[in-house]
Amino acid sequence: MDLFEASLSARLMATKEKGLYRRLRTAHENEEIQVFSSNNYLGLAQDERVKRAAIRAIEAYGTGSGGSRLTTGNLSLHERLESTIAAWKQKASAIVFSSGFLANLGTISTLMGPGDTIFSDALNHASIIDGCRMSKAQTIVYRHTDMRDLEEKLRSAPATGKKLIVTDGVFSMDGNIAPLPQIVELAETYGAWVMVDDAHAAGVLGKTGAGTAEYFGLSGRVHLAMGTLSKSIGAEGGYVAASEPVVEYLRNYARTFIFQTSLSPGVIGAALEAIEMIRTEPERRQRLLDNAAYMRAGLKEMGFTLVEGSTPILAVVIGAAERAVAFSRHLEERGVFAPAIRPPTVPEGSSRIRVTLTAVHTRTQIDRALAAFAAAGKELGVGALKF
Ligand SMILES: *Cc1c(COP(=O)(O)O)cnc(C)c1O
C-alpha cells in the first residue's frame, strides 16, 4: 500500500472502530425478506401501468436523449413533463434536472450568491447543505423546526441582499412535517423567499399528492417547490416549480442543468404516468397513510420511542450506533429489512431504525414486522414490551 492508499485506509479504520462503516448491499430481490425501507411509497416503480408507459416512451424515442436540454437533448417529452409538474404544483413553470440532488445543488447555488443570506433548517438534506455551500451566500442554520430561532436569525440578518428560507417538507430521517404556515408568515414579515424540498412529501401529502404546500393550502406562498421523481413517483430525476422568470433564469445559469445530459425517455414516460395516477387515484395515498398509522400505533403500544409525525417515515429511536445496528440485524434475521441510521446522518446518540411504509404492504406483512420488532426489542432490552 502506498502513502495515498494508507491515508485513505486510516480514515476507513477509524470509521469502522466507531461502528459507522457503510457497506453496499444489494436489494432483496428474490429473498423471503420484507423491505420496510423503500422510498417507493406508492409502489409505482413496479406498477404495470407505469412500466408500460416507460416502455412505450422508449419505443417511441429510444433509451437515451443523447444531449443536454440546450443542445440536442430537448424532446417534447421533457416539455410535457415540465408543464405537468407546473400544473400539479400550481406554479407557472417548472424545470427538470437529472436528479433531486442536482436540482437542489443547481437551484440554490444559482439563485443565491455572495451578499445573499440563506436560512436552512438544521436537519435539511445533504443536497440542500451542499447547494448552500456552493452558492457562497451566507448560510445561517436554524434549530430544527424552531420558529423562534428562525425569527431571531431573520431579525439579526443583514438588511441587504436576497433572503431564502429553505426546508425539507417532510424530513427524511424523522418523518415530521415542516411548520410551513409559520415559515411562510416569517418569510413575508422579513422579506424572504421560501423553498420547500418535497422529496418525501410529493405523492404523500395534499389532496392531489402535490406535497407540503398543498397540504397546508400554501402553494401560492411557496416560491420554489422542489421535489424528486425518484421516490413516490417511482422514476428518476428532480424538479423545481416556480414562476416563469425564475425558471428562465435557471435554464440559463444553472450549471447542473446546462452541463448535464437530459433525462432519458423511459424515465419521463414513467414519471408522466405516475404523476397522473397520483393526481387521480387518492386511494393509493390513503392506503399508504393507513398502513403508516397502523404500524406507528403498534410500535408505540409496545413502548418504542418514535419521533412524532404522521407520515410514512417512522423513526424508532434506539440510541447508540452499535445498538441500532444490532437491532437492525435482529430484524433482518426475522425477515424484516429496516436499516439503522447513524451519525453523521443523524445526531450522535439518536441512532435509529428508520421504517418506511408503502401502499403495497399488506396487513399480514406489517403484523409480521411488528412481531419482529417485539422480539428484537426483548432481546436487546429496547421498548417496554407489552407483547
Ligand atoms: C432523496 C432526497 C433528495 C435527492 O433526490 P434524488 O432524486 O435521490 O437525487 C433531495 N432531498 C431530499 C429531502 C431527499 O430525501
mmCIF file of N, CA and C and ligand atoms in Angstrom, residues 39 41 98-104 123-128 167-173 197-200 226-231 235-239 313 354, ligand 1:
data_model
loop_
_atom_site.group_PDB
_atom_site.id
_atom_site.type_symbol
_atom_site.label_atom_id
_atom_site.label_comp_id
_atom_site.label_asym_id
_atom_site.label_seq_id
_atom_site.Cartn_x
_atom_site.Cartn_y
_atom_site.Cartn_z
ATOM 1 N N ASN A 39 -38.317 4.114 -0.490
ATOM 2 C CA ASN A 39 -38.954 5.415 -0.715
ATOM 3 C C ASN A 39 -39.982 5.338 -1.840
ATOM 4 N N TYR A 41 -42.980 4.906 -2.165
ATOM 5 C CA TYR A 41 -44.094 4.883 -1.214
ATOM 6 C C TYR A 41 -45.394 4.307 -1.759
ATOM 7 N N SER A 98 -31.516 16.020 -13.677
ATOM 8 C CA SER A 98 -31.303 14.563 -13.731
ATOM 9 C C SER A 98 -31.505 13.864 -12.401
ATOM 10 N N SER A 99 -31.508 14.620 -11.308
ATOM 11 C CA SER A 99 -31.801 14.024 -10.005
ATOM 12 C C SER A 99 -32.257 15.121 -9.060
ATOM 13 N N GLY A 100 -32.822 14.713 -7.957
ATOM 14 C CA GLY A 100 -33.207 15.673 -6.933
ATOM 15 C C GLY A 100 -31.983 16.366 -6.362
ATOM 16 N N PHE A 101 -30.927 15.594 -6.204
ATOM 17 C CA PHE A 101 -29.677 16.162 -5.662
ATOM 18 C C PHE A 101 -29.199 17.320 -6.553
ATOM 19 N N LEU A 102 -29.202 17.076 -7.858
ATOM 20 C CA LEU A 102 -28.740 18.120 -8.785
ATOM 21 C C LEU A 102 -29.718 19.289 -8.857
ATOM 22 N N ALA A 103 -31.000 19.027 -8.636
ATOM 23 C CA ALA A 103 -31.985 20.112 -8.615
ATOM 24 C C ALA A 103 -31.670 21.063 -7.454
ATOM 25 N N ASN A 104 -31.401 20.492 -6.279
ATOM 26 C CA ASN A 104 -31.076 21.340 -5.132
ATOM 27 C C ASN A 104 -29.750 22.067 -5.316
ATOM 28 N N LEU A 123 -31.813 20.088 10.006
ATOM 29 C CA LEU A 123 -31.915 18.698 9.533
ATOM 30 C C LEU A 123 -32.202 18.589 8.038
ATOM 31 N N ASN A 124 -31.929 19.654 7.305
ATOM 32 C CA ASN A 124 -32.149 19.591 5.854
ATOM 33 C C ASN A 124 -31.256 18.550 5.184
ATOM 34 N N HIS A 125 -31.702 18.093 4.032
ATOM 35 C CA HIS A 125 -30.993 17.068 3.261
ATOM 36 C C HIS A 125 -29.604 17.549 2.808
ATOM 37 N N ALA A 126 -28.691 16.586 2.667
ATOM 38 C CA ALA A 126 -27.312 16.884 2.264
ATOM 39 C C ALA A 126 -27.235 17.708 0.974
ATOM 40 N N SER A 127 -28.151 17.469 0.050
ATOM 41 C CA SER A 127 -28.096 18.193 -1.226
ATOM 42 C C SER A 127 -28.436 19.670 -1.049
ATOM 43 N N ILE A 128 -29.226 19.993 -0.032
ATOM 44 C CA ILE A 128 -29.508 21.400 0.291
ATOM 45 C C ILE A 128 -28.255 22.022 0.910
ATOM 46 N N THR A 167 -36.276 24.536 3.456
ATOM 47 C CA THR A 167 -36.606 23.455 4.382
ATOM 48 C C THR A 167 -37.070 22.205 3.634
ATOM 49 N N ASP A 168 -36.784 21.050 4.201
ATOM 50 C CA ASP A 168 -37.444 19.824 3.752
ATOM 51 C C ASP A 168 -38.928 19.987 4.080
ATOM 52 N N GLY A 169 -39.817 19.478 3.238
ATOM 53 C CA GLY A 169 -41.253 19.474 3.552
ATOM 54 C C GLY A 169 -41.538 18.396 4.588
ATOM 55 N N VAL A 170 -41.128 17.175 4.275
ATOM 56 C CA VAL A 170 -41.135 16.075 5.247
ATOM 57 C C VAL A 170 -39.669 15.713 5.458
ATOM 58 N N PHE A 171 -39.230 15.699 6.708
ATOM 59 C CA PHE A 171 -37.819 15.437 6.992
ATOM 60 C C PHE A 171 -37.519 13.949 6.818
ATOM 61 N N SER A 172 -36.458 13.692 6.051
ATOM 62 C CA SER A 172 -36.240 12.324 5.578
ATOM 63 C C SER A 172 -35.874 11.339 6.679
ATOM 64 N N MET A 173 -35.249 11.787 7.735
ATOM 65 C CA MET A 173 -34.826 10.855 8.775
ATOM 66 C C MET A 173 -35.763 10.848 9.986
ATOM 67 N N ASP A 197 -38.361 21.452 -0.108
ATOM 68 C CA ASP A 197 -37.907 20.208 -0.741
ATOM 69 C C ASP A 197 -38.913 19.118 -0.392
ATOM 70 N N ASP A 198 -39.720 18.741 -1.384
ATOM 71 C CA ASP A 198 -40.794 17.779 -1.149
ATOM 72 C C ASP A 198 -40.457 16.360 -1.606
ATOM 73 N N ALA A 199 -39.182 16.003 -1.512
ATOM 74 C CA ALA A 199 -38.775 14.640 -1.906
ATOM 75 C C ALA A 199 -39.656 13.580 -1.249
ATOM 76 N N HIS A 200 -39.928 13.756 0.050
ATOM 77 C CA HIS A 200 -40.722 12.751 0.776
ATOM 78 C C HIS A 200 -42.184 13.159 0.957
ATOM 79 N N MET A 226 -39.537 22.392 -4.802
ATOM 80 C CA MET A 226 -38.585 21.407 -5.320
ATOM 81 C C MET A 226 -39.062 20.002 -4.963
ATOM 82 N N GLY A 227 -38.708 19.028 -5.808
ATOM 83 C CA GLY A 227 -39.040 17.641 -5.492
ATOM 84 C C GLY A 227 -38.235 16.689 -6.348
ATOM 85 N N THR A 228 -38.445 15.408 -6.119
ATOM 86 C CA THR A 228 -37.734 14.404 -6.893
ATOM 87 C C THR A 228 -38.729 13.475 -7.581
ATOM 88 N N LEU A 229 -38.297 12.901 -8.689
ATOM 89 C CA LEU A 229 -39.132 11.922 -9.396
ATOM 90 C C LEU A 229 -38.771 10.505 -8.949
ATOM 91 N N SER A 230 -37.846 10.399 -7.976
ATOM 92 C CA SER A 230 -37.263 9.097 -7.649
ATOM 93 C C SER A 230 -37.916 8.401 -6.459
ATOM 94 N N LYS A 231 -38.826 9.058 -5.778
ATOM 95 C CA LYS A 231 -39.420 8.429 -4.595
ATOM 96 C C LYS A 231 -40.849 7.961 -4.898
ATOM 97 N N ALA A 235 -39.585 6.929 -10.464
ATOM 98 C CA ALA A 235 -38.716 7.026 -11.640
ATOM 99 C C ALA A 235 -37.353 7.584 -11.222
ATOM 100 N N GLU A 236 -36.966 8.685 -11.804
ATOM 101 C CA GLU A 236 -35.660 9.273 -11.548
ATOM 102 C C GLU A 236 -35.693 10.709 -12.038
ATOM 103 N N GLY A 237 -34.951 11.590 -11.369
ATOM 104 C CA GLY A 237 -34.927 12.982 -11.800
ATOM 105 C C GLY A 237 -35.415 13.897 -10.687
ATOM 106 N N GLY A 238 -35.147 15.197 -10.833
ATOM 107 C CA GLY A 238 -35.591 16.167 -9.838
ATOM 108 C C GLY A 238 -36.219 17.356 -10.541
ATOM 109 N N TYR A 239 -36.938 18.176 -9.798
ATOM 110 C CA TYR A 239 -37.588 19.321 -10.444
ATOM 111 C C TYR A 239 -37.704 20.499 -9.476
ATOM 112 N N ILE A 313 -42.805 7.791 7.140
ATOM 113 C CA ILE A 313 -41.464 7.573 7.687
ATOM 114 C C ILE A 313 -41.576 7.485 9.208
ATOM 115 N N ARG A 354 -35.004 3.244 10.828
ATOM 116 C CA ARG A 354 -35.916 4.035 10.003
ATOM 117 C C ARG A 354 -36.805 3.071 9.234
HETATM 118 C C1 LIG B 1 -33.692 11.833 -1.798
HETATM 119 C C2 LIG B 1 -33.676 13.257 -1.489
HETATM 120 C C3 LIG B 1 -33.102 14.188 -2.364
HETATM 121 C C4 LIG B 1 -32.330 13.765 -3.585
HETATM 122 O O1 LIG B 1 -33.157 13.258 -4.564
HETATM 123 P P1 LIG B 1 -32.565 12.227 -5.648
HETATM 124 O O2 LIG B 1 -33.553 12.259 -6.731
HETATM 125 O O3 LIG B 1 -32.430 10.915 -4.975
HETATM 126 O O4 LIG B 1 -31.235 12.760 -6.082
HETATM 127 C C5 LIG B 1 -33.202 15.521 -2.055
HETATM 128 N N1 LIG B 1 -33.828 15.935 -0.919
HETATM 129 C C6 LIG B 1 -34.372 15.069 -0.057
HETATM 130 C C7 LIG B 1 -35.043 15.583 1.172
HETATM 131 C C8 LIG B 1 -34.300 13.703 -0.296
HETATM 132 O O5 LIG B 1 -34.810 12.851 0.580
#
